[in-house]
PDB file of C-alpha atoms and ligand atoms in Angstrom:
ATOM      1  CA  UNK B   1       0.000   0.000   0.000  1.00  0.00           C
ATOM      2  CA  UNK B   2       1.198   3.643  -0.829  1.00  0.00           C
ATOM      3  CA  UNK B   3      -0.457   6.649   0.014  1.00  0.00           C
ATOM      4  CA  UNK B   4      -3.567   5.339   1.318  1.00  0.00           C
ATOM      5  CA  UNK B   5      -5.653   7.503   3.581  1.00  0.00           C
ATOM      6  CA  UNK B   6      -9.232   6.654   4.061  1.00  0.00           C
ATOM      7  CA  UNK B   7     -11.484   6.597   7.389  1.00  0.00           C
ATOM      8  CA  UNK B   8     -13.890   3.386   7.494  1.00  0.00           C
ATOM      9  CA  UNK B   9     -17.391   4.398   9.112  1.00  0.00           C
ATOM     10  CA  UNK B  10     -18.770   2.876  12.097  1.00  0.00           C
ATOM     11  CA  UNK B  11     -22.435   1.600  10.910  1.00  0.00           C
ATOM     12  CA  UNK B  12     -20.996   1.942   7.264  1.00  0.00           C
ATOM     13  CA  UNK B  13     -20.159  -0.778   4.316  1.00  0.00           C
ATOM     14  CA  UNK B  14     -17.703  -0.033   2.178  1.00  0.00           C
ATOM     15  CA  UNK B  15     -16.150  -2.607  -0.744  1.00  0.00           C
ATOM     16  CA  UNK B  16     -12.786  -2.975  -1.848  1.00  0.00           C
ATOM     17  CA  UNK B  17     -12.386  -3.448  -5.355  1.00  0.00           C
ATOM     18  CA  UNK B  18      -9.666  -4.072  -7.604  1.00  0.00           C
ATOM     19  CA  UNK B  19      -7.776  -6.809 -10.213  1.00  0.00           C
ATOM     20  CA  UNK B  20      -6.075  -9.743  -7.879  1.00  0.00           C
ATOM     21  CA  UNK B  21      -3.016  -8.158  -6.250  1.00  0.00           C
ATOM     22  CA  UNK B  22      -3.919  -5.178  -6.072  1.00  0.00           C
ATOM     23  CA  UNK B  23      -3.760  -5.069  -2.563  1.00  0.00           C
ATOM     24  CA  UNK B  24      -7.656  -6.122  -1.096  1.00  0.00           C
ATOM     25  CA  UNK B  25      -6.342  -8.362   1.270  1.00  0.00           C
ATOM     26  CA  UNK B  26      -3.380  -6.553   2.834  1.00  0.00           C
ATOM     27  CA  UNK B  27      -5.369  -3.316   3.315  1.00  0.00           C
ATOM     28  CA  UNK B  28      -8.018  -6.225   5.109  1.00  0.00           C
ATOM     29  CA  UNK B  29      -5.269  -7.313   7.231  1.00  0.00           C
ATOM     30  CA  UNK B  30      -4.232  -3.569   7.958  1.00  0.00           C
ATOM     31  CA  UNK B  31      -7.785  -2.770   9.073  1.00  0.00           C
ATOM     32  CA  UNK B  32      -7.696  -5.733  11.268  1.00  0.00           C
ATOM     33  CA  UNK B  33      -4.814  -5.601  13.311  1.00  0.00           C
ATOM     34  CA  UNK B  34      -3.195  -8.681  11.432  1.00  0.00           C
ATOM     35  CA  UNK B  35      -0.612  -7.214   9.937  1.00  0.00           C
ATOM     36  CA  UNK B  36       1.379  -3.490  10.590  1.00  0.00           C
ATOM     37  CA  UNK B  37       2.114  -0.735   8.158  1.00  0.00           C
ATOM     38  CA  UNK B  38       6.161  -0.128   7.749  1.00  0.00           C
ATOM     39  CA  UNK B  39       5.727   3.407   7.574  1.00  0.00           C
ATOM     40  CA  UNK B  40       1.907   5.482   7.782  1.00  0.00           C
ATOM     41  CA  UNK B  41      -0.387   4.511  10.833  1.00  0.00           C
ATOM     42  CA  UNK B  42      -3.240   2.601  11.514  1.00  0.00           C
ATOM     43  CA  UNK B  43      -5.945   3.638  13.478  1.00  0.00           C
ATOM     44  CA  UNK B  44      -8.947   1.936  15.612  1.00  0.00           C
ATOM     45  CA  UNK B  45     -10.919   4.044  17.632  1.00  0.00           C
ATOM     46  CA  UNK B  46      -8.330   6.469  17.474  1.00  0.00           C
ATOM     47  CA  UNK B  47      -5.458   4.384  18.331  1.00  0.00           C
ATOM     48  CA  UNK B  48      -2.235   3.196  16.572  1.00  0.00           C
ATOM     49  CA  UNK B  49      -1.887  -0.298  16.674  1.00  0.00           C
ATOM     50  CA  UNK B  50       1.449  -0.724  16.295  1.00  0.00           C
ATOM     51  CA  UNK B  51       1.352   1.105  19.438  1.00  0.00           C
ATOM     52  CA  UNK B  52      -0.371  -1.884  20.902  1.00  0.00           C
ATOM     53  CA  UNK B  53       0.907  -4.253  23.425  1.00  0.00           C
ATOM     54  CA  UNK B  54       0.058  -8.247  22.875  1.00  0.00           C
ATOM     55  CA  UNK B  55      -2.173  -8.206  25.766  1.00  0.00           C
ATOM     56  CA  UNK B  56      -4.521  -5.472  23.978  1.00  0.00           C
ATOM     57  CA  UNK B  57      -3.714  -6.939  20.459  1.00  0.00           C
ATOM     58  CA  UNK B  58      -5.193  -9.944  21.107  1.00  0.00           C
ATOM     59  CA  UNK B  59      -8.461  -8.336  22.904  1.00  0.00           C
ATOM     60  CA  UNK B  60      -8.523  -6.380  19.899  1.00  0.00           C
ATOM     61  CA  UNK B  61      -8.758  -9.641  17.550  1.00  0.00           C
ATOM     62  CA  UNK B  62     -10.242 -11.399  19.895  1.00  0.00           C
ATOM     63  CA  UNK B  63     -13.574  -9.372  20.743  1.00  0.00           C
ATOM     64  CA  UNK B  64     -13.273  -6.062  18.328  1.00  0.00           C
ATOM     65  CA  UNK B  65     -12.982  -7.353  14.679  1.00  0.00           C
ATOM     66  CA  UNK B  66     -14.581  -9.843  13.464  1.00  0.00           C
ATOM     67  CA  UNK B  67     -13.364 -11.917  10.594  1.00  0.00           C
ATOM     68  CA  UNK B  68     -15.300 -13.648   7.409  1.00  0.00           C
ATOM     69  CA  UNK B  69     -13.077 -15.759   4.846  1.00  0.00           C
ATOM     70  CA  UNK B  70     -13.645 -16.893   1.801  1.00  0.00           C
ATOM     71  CA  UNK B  71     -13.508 -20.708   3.018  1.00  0.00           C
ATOM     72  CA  UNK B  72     -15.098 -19.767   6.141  1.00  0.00           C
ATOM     73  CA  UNK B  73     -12.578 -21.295   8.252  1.00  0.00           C
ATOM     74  CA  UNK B  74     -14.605 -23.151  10.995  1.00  0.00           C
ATOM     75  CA  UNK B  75     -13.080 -25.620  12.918  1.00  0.00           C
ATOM     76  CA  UNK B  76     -14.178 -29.207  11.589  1.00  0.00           C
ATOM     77  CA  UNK B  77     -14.380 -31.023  14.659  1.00  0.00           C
ATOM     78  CA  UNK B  78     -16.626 -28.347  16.463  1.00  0.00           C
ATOM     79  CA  UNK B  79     -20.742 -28.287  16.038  1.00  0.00           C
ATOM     80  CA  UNK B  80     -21.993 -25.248  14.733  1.00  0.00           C
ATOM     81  CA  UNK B  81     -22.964 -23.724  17.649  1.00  0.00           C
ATOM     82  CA  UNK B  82     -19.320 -24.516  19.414  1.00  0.00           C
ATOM     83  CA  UNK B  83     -17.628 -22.860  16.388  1.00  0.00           C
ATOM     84  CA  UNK B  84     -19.973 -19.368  17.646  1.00  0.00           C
ATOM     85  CA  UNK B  85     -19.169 -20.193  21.253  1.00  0.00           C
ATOM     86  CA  UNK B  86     -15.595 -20.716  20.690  1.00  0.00           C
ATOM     87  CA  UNK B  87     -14.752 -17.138  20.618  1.00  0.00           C
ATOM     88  CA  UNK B  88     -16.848 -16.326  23.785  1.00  0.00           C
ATOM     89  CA  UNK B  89     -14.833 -19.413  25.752  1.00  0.00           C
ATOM     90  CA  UNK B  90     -11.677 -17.784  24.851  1.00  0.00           C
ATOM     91  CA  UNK B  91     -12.705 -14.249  26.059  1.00  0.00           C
ATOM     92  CA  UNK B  92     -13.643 -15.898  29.062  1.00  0.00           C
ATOM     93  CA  UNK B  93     -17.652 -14.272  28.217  1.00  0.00           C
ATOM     94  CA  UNK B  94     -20.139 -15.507  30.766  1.00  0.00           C
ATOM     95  CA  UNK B  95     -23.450 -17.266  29.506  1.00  0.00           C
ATOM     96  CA  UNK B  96     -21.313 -18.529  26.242  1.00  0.00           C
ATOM     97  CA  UNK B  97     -23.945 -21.084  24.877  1.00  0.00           C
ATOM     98  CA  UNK B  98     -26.854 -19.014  24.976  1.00  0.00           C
ATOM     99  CA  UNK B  99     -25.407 -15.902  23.625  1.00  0.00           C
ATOM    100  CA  UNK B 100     -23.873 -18.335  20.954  1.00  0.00           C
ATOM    101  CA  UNK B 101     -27.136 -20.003  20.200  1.00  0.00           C
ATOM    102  CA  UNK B 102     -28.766 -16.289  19.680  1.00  0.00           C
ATOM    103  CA  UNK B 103     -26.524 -15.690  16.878  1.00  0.00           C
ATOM    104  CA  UNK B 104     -26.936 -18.858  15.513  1.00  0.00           C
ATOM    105  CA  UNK B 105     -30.928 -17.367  15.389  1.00  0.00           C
ATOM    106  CA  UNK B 106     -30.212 -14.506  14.269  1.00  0.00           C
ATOM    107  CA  UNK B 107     -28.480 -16.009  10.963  1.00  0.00           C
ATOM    108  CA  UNK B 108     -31.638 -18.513  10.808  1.00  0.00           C
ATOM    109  CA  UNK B 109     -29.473 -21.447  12.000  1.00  0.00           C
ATOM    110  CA  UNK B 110     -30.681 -22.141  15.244  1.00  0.00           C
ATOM    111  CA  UNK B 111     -31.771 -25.886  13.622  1.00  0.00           C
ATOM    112  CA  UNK B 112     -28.155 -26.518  12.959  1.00  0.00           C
ATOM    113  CA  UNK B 113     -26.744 -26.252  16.091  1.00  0.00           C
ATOM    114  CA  UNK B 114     -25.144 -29.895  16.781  1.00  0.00           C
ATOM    115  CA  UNK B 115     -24.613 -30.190  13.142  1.00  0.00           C
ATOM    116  CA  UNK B 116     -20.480 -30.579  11.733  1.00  0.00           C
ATOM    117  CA  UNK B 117     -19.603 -28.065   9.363  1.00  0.00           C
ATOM    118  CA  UNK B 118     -19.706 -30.838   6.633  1.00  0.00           C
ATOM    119  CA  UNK B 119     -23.106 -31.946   7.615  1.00  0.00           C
ATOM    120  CA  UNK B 120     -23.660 -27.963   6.202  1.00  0.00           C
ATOM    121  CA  UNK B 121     -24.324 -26.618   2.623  1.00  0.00           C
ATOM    122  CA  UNK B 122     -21.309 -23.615   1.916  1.00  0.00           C
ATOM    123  CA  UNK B 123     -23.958 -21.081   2.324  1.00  0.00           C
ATOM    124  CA  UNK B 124     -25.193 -22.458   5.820  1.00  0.00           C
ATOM    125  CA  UNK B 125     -21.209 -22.409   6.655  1.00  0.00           C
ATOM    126  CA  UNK B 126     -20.841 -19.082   5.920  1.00  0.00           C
ATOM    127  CA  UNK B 127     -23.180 -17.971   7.814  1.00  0.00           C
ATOM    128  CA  UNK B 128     -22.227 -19.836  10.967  1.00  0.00           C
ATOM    129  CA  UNK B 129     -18.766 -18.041  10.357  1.00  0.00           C
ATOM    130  CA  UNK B 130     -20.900 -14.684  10.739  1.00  0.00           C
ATOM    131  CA  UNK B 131     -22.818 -15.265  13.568  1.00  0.00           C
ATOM    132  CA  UNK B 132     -18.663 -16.311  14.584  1.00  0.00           C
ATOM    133  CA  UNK B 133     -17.527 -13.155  13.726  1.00  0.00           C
ATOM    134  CA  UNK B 134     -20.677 -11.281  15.409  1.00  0.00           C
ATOM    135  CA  UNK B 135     -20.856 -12.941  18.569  1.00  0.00           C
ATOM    136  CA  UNK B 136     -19.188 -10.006  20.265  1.00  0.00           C
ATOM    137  CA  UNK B 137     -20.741  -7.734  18.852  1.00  0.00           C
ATOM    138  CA  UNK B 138     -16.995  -6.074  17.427  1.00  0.00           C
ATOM    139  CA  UNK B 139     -16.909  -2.461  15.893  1.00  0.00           C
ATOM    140  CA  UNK B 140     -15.296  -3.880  12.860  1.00  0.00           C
ATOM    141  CA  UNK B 141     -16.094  -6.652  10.141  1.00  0.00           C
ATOM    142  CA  UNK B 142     -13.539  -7.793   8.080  1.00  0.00           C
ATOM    143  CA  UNK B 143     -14.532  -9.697   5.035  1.00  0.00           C
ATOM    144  CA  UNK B 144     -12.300 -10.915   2.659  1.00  0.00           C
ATOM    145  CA  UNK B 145     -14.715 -12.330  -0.827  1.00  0.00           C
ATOM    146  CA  UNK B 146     -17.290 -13.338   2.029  1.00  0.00           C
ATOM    147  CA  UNK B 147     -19.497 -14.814  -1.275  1.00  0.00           C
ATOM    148  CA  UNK B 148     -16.455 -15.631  -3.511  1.00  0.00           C
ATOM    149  CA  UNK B 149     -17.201 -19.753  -2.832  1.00  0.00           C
ATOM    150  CA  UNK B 150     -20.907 -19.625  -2.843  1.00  0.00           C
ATOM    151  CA  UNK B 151     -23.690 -19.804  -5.840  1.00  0.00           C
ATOM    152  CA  UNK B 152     -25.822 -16.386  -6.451  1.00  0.00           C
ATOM    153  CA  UNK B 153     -28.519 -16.864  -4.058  1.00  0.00           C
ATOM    154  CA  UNK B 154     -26.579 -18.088  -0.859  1.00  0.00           C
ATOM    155  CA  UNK B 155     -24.490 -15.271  -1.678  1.00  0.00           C
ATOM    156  CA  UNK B 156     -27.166 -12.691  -1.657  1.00  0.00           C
ATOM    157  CA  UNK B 157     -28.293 -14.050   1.953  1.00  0.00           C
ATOM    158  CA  UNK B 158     -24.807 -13.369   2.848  1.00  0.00           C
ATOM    159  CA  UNK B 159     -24.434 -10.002   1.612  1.00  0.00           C
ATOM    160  CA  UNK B 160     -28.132  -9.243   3.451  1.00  0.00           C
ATOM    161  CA  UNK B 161     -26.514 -10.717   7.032  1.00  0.00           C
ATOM    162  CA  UNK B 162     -23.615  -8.341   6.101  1.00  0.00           C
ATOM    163  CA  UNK B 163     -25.290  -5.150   5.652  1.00  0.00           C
ATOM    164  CA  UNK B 164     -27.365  -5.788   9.137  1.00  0.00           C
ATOM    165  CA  UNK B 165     -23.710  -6.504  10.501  1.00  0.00           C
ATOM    166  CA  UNK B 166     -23.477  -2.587   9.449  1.00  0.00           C
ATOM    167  CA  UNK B 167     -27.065  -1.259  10.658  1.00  0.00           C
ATOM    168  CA  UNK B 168     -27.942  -3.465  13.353  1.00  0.00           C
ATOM    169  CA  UNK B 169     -25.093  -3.974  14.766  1.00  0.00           C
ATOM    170  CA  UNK B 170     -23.314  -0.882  14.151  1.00  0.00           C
ATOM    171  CA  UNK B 171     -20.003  -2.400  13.046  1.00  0.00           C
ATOM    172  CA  UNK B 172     -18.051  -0.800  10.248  1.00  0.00           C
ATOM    173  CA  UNK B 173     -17.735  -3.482   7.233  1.00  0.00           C
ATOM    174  CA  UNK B 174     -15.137  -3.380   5.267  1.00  0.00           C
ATOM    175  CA  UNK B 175     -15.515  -6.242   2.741  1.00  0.00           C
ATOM    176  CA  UNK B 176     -12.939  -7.358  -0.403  1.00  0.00           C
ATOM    177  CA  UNK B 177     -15.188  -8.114  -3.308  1.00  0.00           C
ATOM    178  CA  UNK B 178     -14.732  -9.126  -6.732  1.00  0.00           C
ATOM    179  CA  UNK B 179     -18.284  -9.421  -7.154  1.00  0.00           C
ATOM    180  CA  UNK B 180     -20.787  -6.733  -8.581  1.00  0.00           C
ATOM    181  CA  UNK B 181     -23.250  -7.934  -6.383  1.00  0.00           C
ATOM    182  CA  UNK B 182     -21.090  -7.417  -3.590  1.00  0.00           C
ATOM    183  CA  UNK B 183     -20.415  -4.343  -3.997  1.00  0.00           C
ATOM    184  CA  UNK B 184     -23.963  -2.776  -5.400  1.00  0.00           C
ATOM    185  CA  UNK B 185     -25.027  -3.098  -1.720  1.00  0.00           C
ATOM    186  CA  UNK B 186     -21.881  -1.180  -0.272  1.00  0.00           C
ATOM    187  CA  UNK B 187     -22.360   2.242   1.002  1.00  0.00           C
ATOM    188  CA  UNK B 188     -18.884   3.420  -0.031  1.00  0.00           C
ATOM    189  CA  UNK B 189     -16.664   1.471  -3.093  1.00  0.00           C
ATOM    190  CA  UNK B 190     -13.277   1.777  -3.243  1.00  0.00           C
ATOM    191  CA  UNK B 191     -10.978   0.883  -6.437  1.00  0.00           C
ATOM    192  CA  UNK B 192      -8.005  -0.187  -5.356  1.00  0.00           C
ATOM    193  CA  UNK B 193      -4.735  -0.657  -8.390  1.00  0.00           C
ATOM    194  CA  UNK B 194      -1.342  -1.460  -7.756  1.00  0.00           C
ATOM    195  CA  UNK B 195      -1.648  -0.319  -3.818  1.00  0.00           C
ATOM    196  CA  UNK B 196      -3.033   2.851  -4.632  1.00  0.00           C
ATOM    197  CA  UNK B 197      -6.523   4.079  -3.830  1.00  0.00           C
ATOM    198  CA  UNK B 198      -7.971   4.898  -7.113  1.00  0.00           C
ATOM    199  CA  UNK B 199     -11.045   6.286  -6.761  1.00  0.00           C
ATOM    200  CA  UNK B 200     -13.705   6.583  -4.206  1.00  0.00           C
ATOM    201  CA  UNK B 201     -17.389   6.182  -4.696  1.00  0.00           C
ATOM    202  CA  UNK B 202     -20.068   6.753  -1.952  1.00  0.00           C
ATOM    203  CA  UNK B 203     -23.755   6.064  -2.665  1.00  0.00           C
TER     204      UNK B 203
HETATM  205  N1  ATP J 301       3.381 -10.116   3.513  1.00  0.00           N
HETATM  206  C1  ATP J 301       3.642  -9.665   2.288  1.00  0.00           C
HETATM  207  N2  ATP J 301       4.862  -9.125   1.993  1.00  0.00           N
HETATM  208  C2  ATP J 301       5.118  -8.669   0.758  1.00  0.00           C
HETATM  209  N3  ATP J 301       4.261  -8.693  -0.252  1.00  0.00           N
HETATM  210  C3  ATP J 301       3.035  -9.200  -0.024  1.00  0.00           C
HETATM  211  C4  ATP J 301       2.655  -9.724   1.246  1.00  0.00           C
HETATM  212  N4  ATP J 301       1.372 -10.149   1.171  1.00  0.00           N
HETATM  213  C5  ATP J 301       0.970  -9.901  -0.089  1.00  0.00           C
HETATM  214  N5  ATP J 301       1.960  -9.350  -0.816  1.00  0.00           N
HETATM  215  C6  ATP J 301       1.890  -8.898  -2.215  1.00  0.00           C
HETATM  216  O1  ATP J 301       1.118  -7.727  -2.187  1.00  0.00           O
HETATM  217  C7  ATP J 301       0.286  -7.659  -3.332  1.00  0.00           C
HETATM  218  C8  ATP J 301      -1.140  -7.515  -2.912  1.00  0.00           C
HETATM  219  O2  ATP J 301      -1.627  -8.765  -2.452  1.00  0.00           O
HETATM  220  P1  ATP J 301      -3.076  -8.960  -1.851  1.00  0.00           P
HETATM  221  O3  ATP J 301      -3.164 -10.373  -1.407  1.00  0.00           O
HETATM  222  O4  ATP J 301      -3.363  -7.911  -0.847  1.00  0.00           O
HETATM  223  O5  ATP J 301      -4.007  -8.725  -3.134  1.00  0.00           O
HETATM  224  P2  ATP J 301      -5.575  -8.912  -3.297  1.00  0.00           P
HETATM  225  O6  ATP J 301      -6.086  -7.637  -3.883  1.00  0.00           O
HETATM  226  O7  ATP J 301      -6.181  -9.378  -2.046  1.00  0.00           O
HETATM  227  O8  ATP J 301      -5.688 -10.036  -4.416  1.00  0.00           O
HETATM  228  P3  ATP J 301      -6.811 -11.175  -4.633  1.00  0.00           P
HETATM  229  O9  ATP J 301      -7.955 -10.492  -5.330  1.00  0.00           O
HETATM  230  O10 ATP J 301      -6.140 -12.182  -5.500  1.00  0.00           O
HETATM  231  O11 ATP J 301      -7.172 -11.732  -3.297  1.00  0.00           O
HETATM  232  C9  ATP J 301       0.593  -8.899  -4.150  1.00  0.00           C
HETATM  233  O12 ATP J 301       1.531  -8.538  -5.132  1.00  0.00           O
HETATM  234  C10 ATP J 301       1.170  -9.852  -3.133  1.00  0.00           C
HETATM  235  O13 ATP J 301       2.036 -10.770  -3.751  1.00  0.00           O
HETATM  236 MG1   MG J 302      -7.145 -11.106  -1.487  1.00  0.00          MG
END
């Protein structure tokens, strides 16, 4: 990245856009503490994170960003609902299964609680890796082609989770799309080429 300057909105999506390598994914892993800048700053809530010590880094990860992936990541060997409760357990929350089991309603799930992930359909993954990422309610989503693995319509129920992620819960999304249909329901699209920032569109 060169030059990039840009403020992500709480309650806001905005879509990264750009050819592969242009840079989606590093900016992602900028935005969510995962990786450090050599030379600029990164801020979250108005602090540098390089500035941060392990302790609050990993608070940070653990309970202020959430992540999506493309492959949704979940942990083979855990049920649905333990995937959602995982991050809870490791914060050390109180009440873990229940608040776990609410997210699991809120992404229309609630059926597929004891199921393994490959007793699930990629769209019914995905969104167990977003009520994952949401369990804490963070103040920032990170979503790196959350739809790029799924077929048009479990992709569309993905996108809709995402943009409540934004007004319901008030996090700022910042998603990596190479998908139009991705990025038509983004509040703010940015075109990213060779690390630069090329243009800026807000709705
Ligand atoms: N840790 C790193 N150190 C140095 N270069 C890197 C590192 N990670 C990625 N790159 C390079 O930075 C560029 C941007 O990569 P990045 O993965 O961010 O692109 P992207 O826009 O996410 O692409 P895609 O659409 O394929 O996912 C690429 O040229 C890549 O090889
Ligand atoms: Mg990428």
């Amino acid at each position: 990245m060169r030059g990039v300057s840009f403020e992500f909105e709480a309650g806001k999506v905005t879509a990264l856009l750009g050819r592969s390598g242009c840079g989606k994914t590093t900016l992602l892993n900028l935005c969510g503490a995962m990786d450090f800048p050599t030379s600029g700053e990164v801020l979250i809530a108005g602090k540098p994170t390089a500035a941060l010590g392990d302790r609050e880094l990993t608070a940070l990860r653990r309970t202020g960003i959430g992540f999506v992936f493309q492959f949704f990541q979940l942990l083979p060997s855990l049920t649905a609902l333990e995937n959602v409760e995982l991050p809870l357990l490791l914060a050390g929350a109180k009440n873990t299964e229940a608040k776990a089991l609410e997210r699991l309603r809120w992404v229309e799930l609630e059926h597929k609680a004891n199921s393994l992930p490959w007793q699930l359909s990629g769209g019914q993954m995905q969104r167990v890796a977003i009520a994952r990422a949401l369990v804490h309610n963070p103040k920032i989503l990170v979503a790196d082609e959350p739809t790029g693995n799924l077929d048009t319509a479990s992709g569309d129920a993905i996108l809709k989770l995402i943009r409540r992620a934004a007004s319901e819960f008030g996090a700022a999304v910042i998603m990596a799309t190479h998908s139009g249909e991705a990025a038509d329901i983004a509040d703010t699209r940015i075109r990213m080429r060779d690390g630069l920032i090329q243009s800026v569109e807000t709705a």
